Amino acid sequence: MTGESKQRPTWDEYFIEIAKVVSTRSTCLRRFYGAVIVRNNIIISTGFNGSPRGEANCIDTGRCVRKELKVPKGERYELCVAVHAEQNAIINGDPVKMIGSSIYVAGFNSDGSLASGAPCLLCRRMIRNALIDRIVYLNETGETVICKWSPEQKDWLMI
């Protein structure tokens, strides 16, 4: 290294970058998501969106029912066989270690552009049920969005 000062990423930037890498394991044809659960700057679990264990992956079959039916993004999730990245990260993690943790989510569209990493309603419920306190995600413009659970509002609030 030279004597020049190096700009280190913040912890949030660091873990969002890891979520991006995790998304490369996605088995979905339309969107690629990665999630990382972190407590005290230590990774507890990761997850990507894809078919349940033992099921055929969409990238292997080349078939996506939602794509075939031209279903717009964010609609008719019941037609999709995939488990969301956030759900897989929660399923794969130790529930005790998740208490008070943060979850980082990043996603991409099949053309490589950023997709909103905002968790869907069901994922937000699972995140809360896992007692995860903070959600950090990239939106489609590349901005980092941070949400914290508000017991008073009983909802996730952007901070």
Tab-separated table of C-alpha atoms in Angstrom:
chain	number	residue	atom	x	y	z
A	1	MET	CA	0.000	0.000	0.000
A	2	THR	CA	1.038	3.534	-0.600
A	3	GLY	CA	0.907	6.235	2.030
A	4	GLU	CA	-2.393	7.503	0.641
A	5	SER	CA	-5.379	7.232	2.937
A	6	LYS	CA	-7.899	4.616	1.952
A	7	GLN	CA	-11.623	5.272	2.237
A	8	ARG	CA	-13.128	2.281	4.005
A	9	PRO	CA	-16.810	1.517	3.476
A	10	THR	CA	-19.194	1.972	6.370
A	11	TRP	CA	-20.527	-1.240	7.908
A	12	ASP	CA	-23.849	-0.695	6.122
A	13	GLU	CA	-22.078	-0.265	2.760
A	14	TYR	CA	-19.954	-3.345	3.440
A	15	PHE	CA	-22.908	-5.608	4.234
A	16	ILE	CA	-24.974	-4.282	1.294
A	17	GLU	CA	-22.062	-5.258	-0.982
A	18	ILE	CA	-22.123	-8.746	0.535
A	19	ALA	CA	-25.903	-8.930	-0.085
A	20	LYS	CA	-25.196	-8.101	-3.744
A	21	VAL	CA	-22.752	-11.011	-3.954
A	22	VAL	CA	-25.244	-13.347	-2.238
A	23	SER	CA	-27.824	-12.381	-4.902
A	24	THR	CA	-25.630	-14.028	-7.557
A	25	ARG	CA	-26.723	-17.418	-6.145
A	26	SER	CA	-30.389	-16.690	-6.999
A	27	THR	CA	-32.174	-19.309	-9.089
A	28	CYS	CA	-34.945	-16.971	-10.323
A	29	LEU	CA	-35.224	-15.976	-13.977
A	30	ARG	CA	-36.668	-12.496	-13.342
A	31	ARG	CA	-34.928	-11.054	-10.296
A	32	PHE	CA	-31.912	-11.849	-8.163
A	33	TYR	CA	-32.012	-10.992	-4.461
A	34	GLY	CA	-29.566	-11.495	-1.636
A	35	ALA	CA	-30.054	-10.973	2.090
A	36	VAL	CA	-27.559	-10.890	4.942
A	37	ILE	CA	-28.483	-10.933	8.638
A	38	VAL	CA	-25.906	-9.246	10.859
A	39	ARG	CA	-25.557	-8.645	14.583
A	40	ASN	CA	-22.685	-6.665	16.086
A	41	ASN	CA	-21.029	-6.573	12.643
A	42	ILE	CA	-20.910	-10.383	12.500
A	43	ILE	CA	-22.784	-12.252	9.770
A	44	ILE	CA	-25.370	-14.620	11.224
A	45	SER	CA	-26.985	-15.864	8.025
A	46	THR	CA	-27.408	-15.276	4.310
A	47	GLY	CA	-30.146	-16.137	1.847
A	48	PHE	CA	-31.019	-15.734	-1.803
A	49	ASN	CA	-34.300	-16.139	-3.648
A	50	GLY	CA	-34.932	-19.500	-5.221
A	51	SER	CA	-36.907	-22.704	-5.239
A	52	PRO	CA	-37.326	-24.653	-2.000
A	53	ARG	CA	-34.656	-27.259	-1.282
A	54	GLY	CA	-35.077	-30.323	-3.453
A	55	GLU	CA	-37.361	-28.563	-5.955
A	56	ALA	CA	-36.479	-27.805	-9.571
A	57	ASN	CA	-34.941	-24.357	-10.031
A	58	CYS	CA	-36.454	-21.972	-12.564
A	59	ILE	CA	-33.013	-21.298	-14.070
A	60	ASP	CA	-32.661	-25.051	-14.666
A	61	THR	CA	-36.141	-25.580	-16.136
A	62	GLY	CA	-36.161	-22.273	-18.023
A	63	ARG	CA	-39.754	-21.735	-16.914
A	64	CYS	CA	-41.314	-18.916	-14.906
A	65	VAL	CA	-45.095	-18.969	-14.604
A	66	ARG	CA	-45.274	-15.289	-13.642
A	67	LYS	CA	-43.169	-14.340	-16.668
A	68	GLU	CA	-45.271	-16.512	-18.998
A	69	LEU	CA	-48.451	-14.844	-17.719
A	70	LYS	CA	-46.813	-11.389	-17.927
A	71	VAL	CA	-47.534	-10.713	-14.256
A	72	PRO	CA	-46.196	-7.272	-13.216
A	73	LYS	CA	-43.523	-7.156	-10.527
A	74	GLY	CA	-44.886	-7.175	-7.004
A	75	GLU	CA	-48.096	-9.019	-7.919
A	76	ARG	CA	-49.401	-12.603	-7.753
A	77	TYR	CA	-46.568	-14.034	-5.651
A	78	GLU	CA	-48.710	-17.127	-5.080
A	79	LEU	CA	-47.808	-18.204	-8.629
A	80	CYS	CA	-44.093	-18.168	-7.828
A	81	VAL	CA	-42.360	-21.243	-6.410
A	82	ALA	CA	-39.427	-19.248	-4.994
A	83	VAL	CA	-38.680	-18.579	-1.360
A	84	HIS	CA	-37.594	-14.959	-0.891
A	85	ALA	CA	-34.011	-14.096	0.079
A	86	GLU	CA	-35.104	-12.641	3.420
A	87	GLN	CA	-37.121	-15.763	4.209
A	88	ASN	CA	-34.184	-18.041	3.385
A	89	ALA	CA	-31.829	-15.960	5.530
A	90	ILE	CA	-34.253	-16.219	8.463
A	91	ILE	CA	-34.822	-19.958	7.928
A	92	ASN	CA	-31.055	-20.600	7.788
A	93	GLY	CA	-30.183	-18.498	10.837
A	94	ASP	CA	-30.054	-19.125	14.566
A	95	PRO	CA	-33.183	-17.483	16.006
A	96	VAL	CA	-31.449	-16.456	19.239
A	97	LYS	CA	-28.613	-14.724	17.393
A	98	MET	CA	-31.110	-12.823	15.205
A	99	ILE	CA	-32.629	-10.938	18.137
A	100	GLY	CA	-31.742	-7.263	17.735
A	101	SER	CA	-29.948	-7.813	14.428
A	102	SER	CA	-30.079	-6.034	11.059
A	103	ILE	CA	-31.001	-7.501	7.683
A	104	TYR	CA	-29.422	-6.183	4.477
A	105	VAL	CA	-31.186	-6.735	1.142
A	106	ALA	CA	-30.059	-6.035	-2.421
A	107	GLY	CA	-31.653	-7.047	-5.699
A	108	PHE	CA	-31.199	-6.915	-9.445
A	109	ASN	CA	-33.468	-7.313	-12.444
A	110	SER	CA	-32.553	-9.868	-15.102
A	111	ASP	CA	-31.100	-7.047	-17.247
A	112	GLY	CA	-28.632	-6.186	-14.467
A	113	SER	CA	-30.362	-2.992	-13.322
A	114	LEU	CA	-31.076	-2.506	-9.637
A	115	ALA	CA	-34.397	-3.767	-8.302
A	116	SER	CA	-35.883	-2.400	-5.106
A	117	GLY	CA	-34.656	-4.362	-2.119
A	118	ALA	CA	-37.640	-3.285	-0.027
A	119	PRO	CA	-39.016	-6.434	1.621
A	120	CYS	CA	-42.586	-7.419	0.732
A	121	LEU	CA	-45.321	-7.456	3.382
A	122	LEU	CA	-44.868	-11.153	4.211
A	123	CYS	CA	-41.087	-10.754	4.516
A	124	ARG	CA	-41.530	-7.684	6.765
A	125	ARG	CA	-43.754	-9.796	9.016
A	126	MET	CA	-41.183	-12.594	9.128
A	127	ILE	CA	-38.389	-10.093	9.818
A	128	ARG	CA	-40.357	-8.659	12.729
A	129	ASN	CA	-41.259	-12.110	14.025
A	130	ALA	CA	-37.552	-13.014	14.000
A	131	LEU	CA	-37.031	-9.949	16.252
A	132	ILE	CA	-34.747	-8.310	13.704
A	133	ASP	CA	-34.708	-4.590	14.559
A	134	ARG	CA	-33.372	-2.969	11.412
A	135	ILE	CA	-33.793	-3.314	7.638
A	136	VAL	CA	-31.191	-1.847	5.275
A	137	TYR	CA	-31.829	-2.129	1.546
A	138	LEU	CA	-30.902	-0.607	-1.785
A	139	ASN	CA	-33.719	0.970	-3.740
A	140	GLU	CA	-33.872	0.936	-7.538
A	141	THR	CA	-31.885	4.189	-7.773
A	142	GLY	CA	-29.030	2.817	-5.667
A	143	GLU	CA	-29.865	4.761	-2.517
A	144	THR	CA	-29.498	2.997	0.810
A	145	VAL	CA	-32.747	2.979	2.783
A	146	ILE	CA	-32.726	2.218	6.509
A	147	CYS	CA	-35.851	1.241	8.436
A	148	LYS	CA	-36.210	0.581	12.136
A	149	TRP	CA	-39.069	-1.108	13.957
A	150	SER	CA	-41.255	1.333	15.882
A	151	PRO	CA	-43.125	-0.315	18.774
A	152	GLU	CA	-45.289	2.817	19.081
A	153	GLN	CA	-46.322	2.800	15.417
A	154	LYS	CA	-46.221	-1.000	15.180
A	155	ASP	CA	-44.581	-0.592	11.789
A	156	TRP	CA	-41.232	-0.178	10.039
A	157	LEU	CA	-40.213	3.485	9.792
A	158	MET	CA	-37.524	4.949	7.554
A	159	ILE	CA	-34.794	6.675	9.508
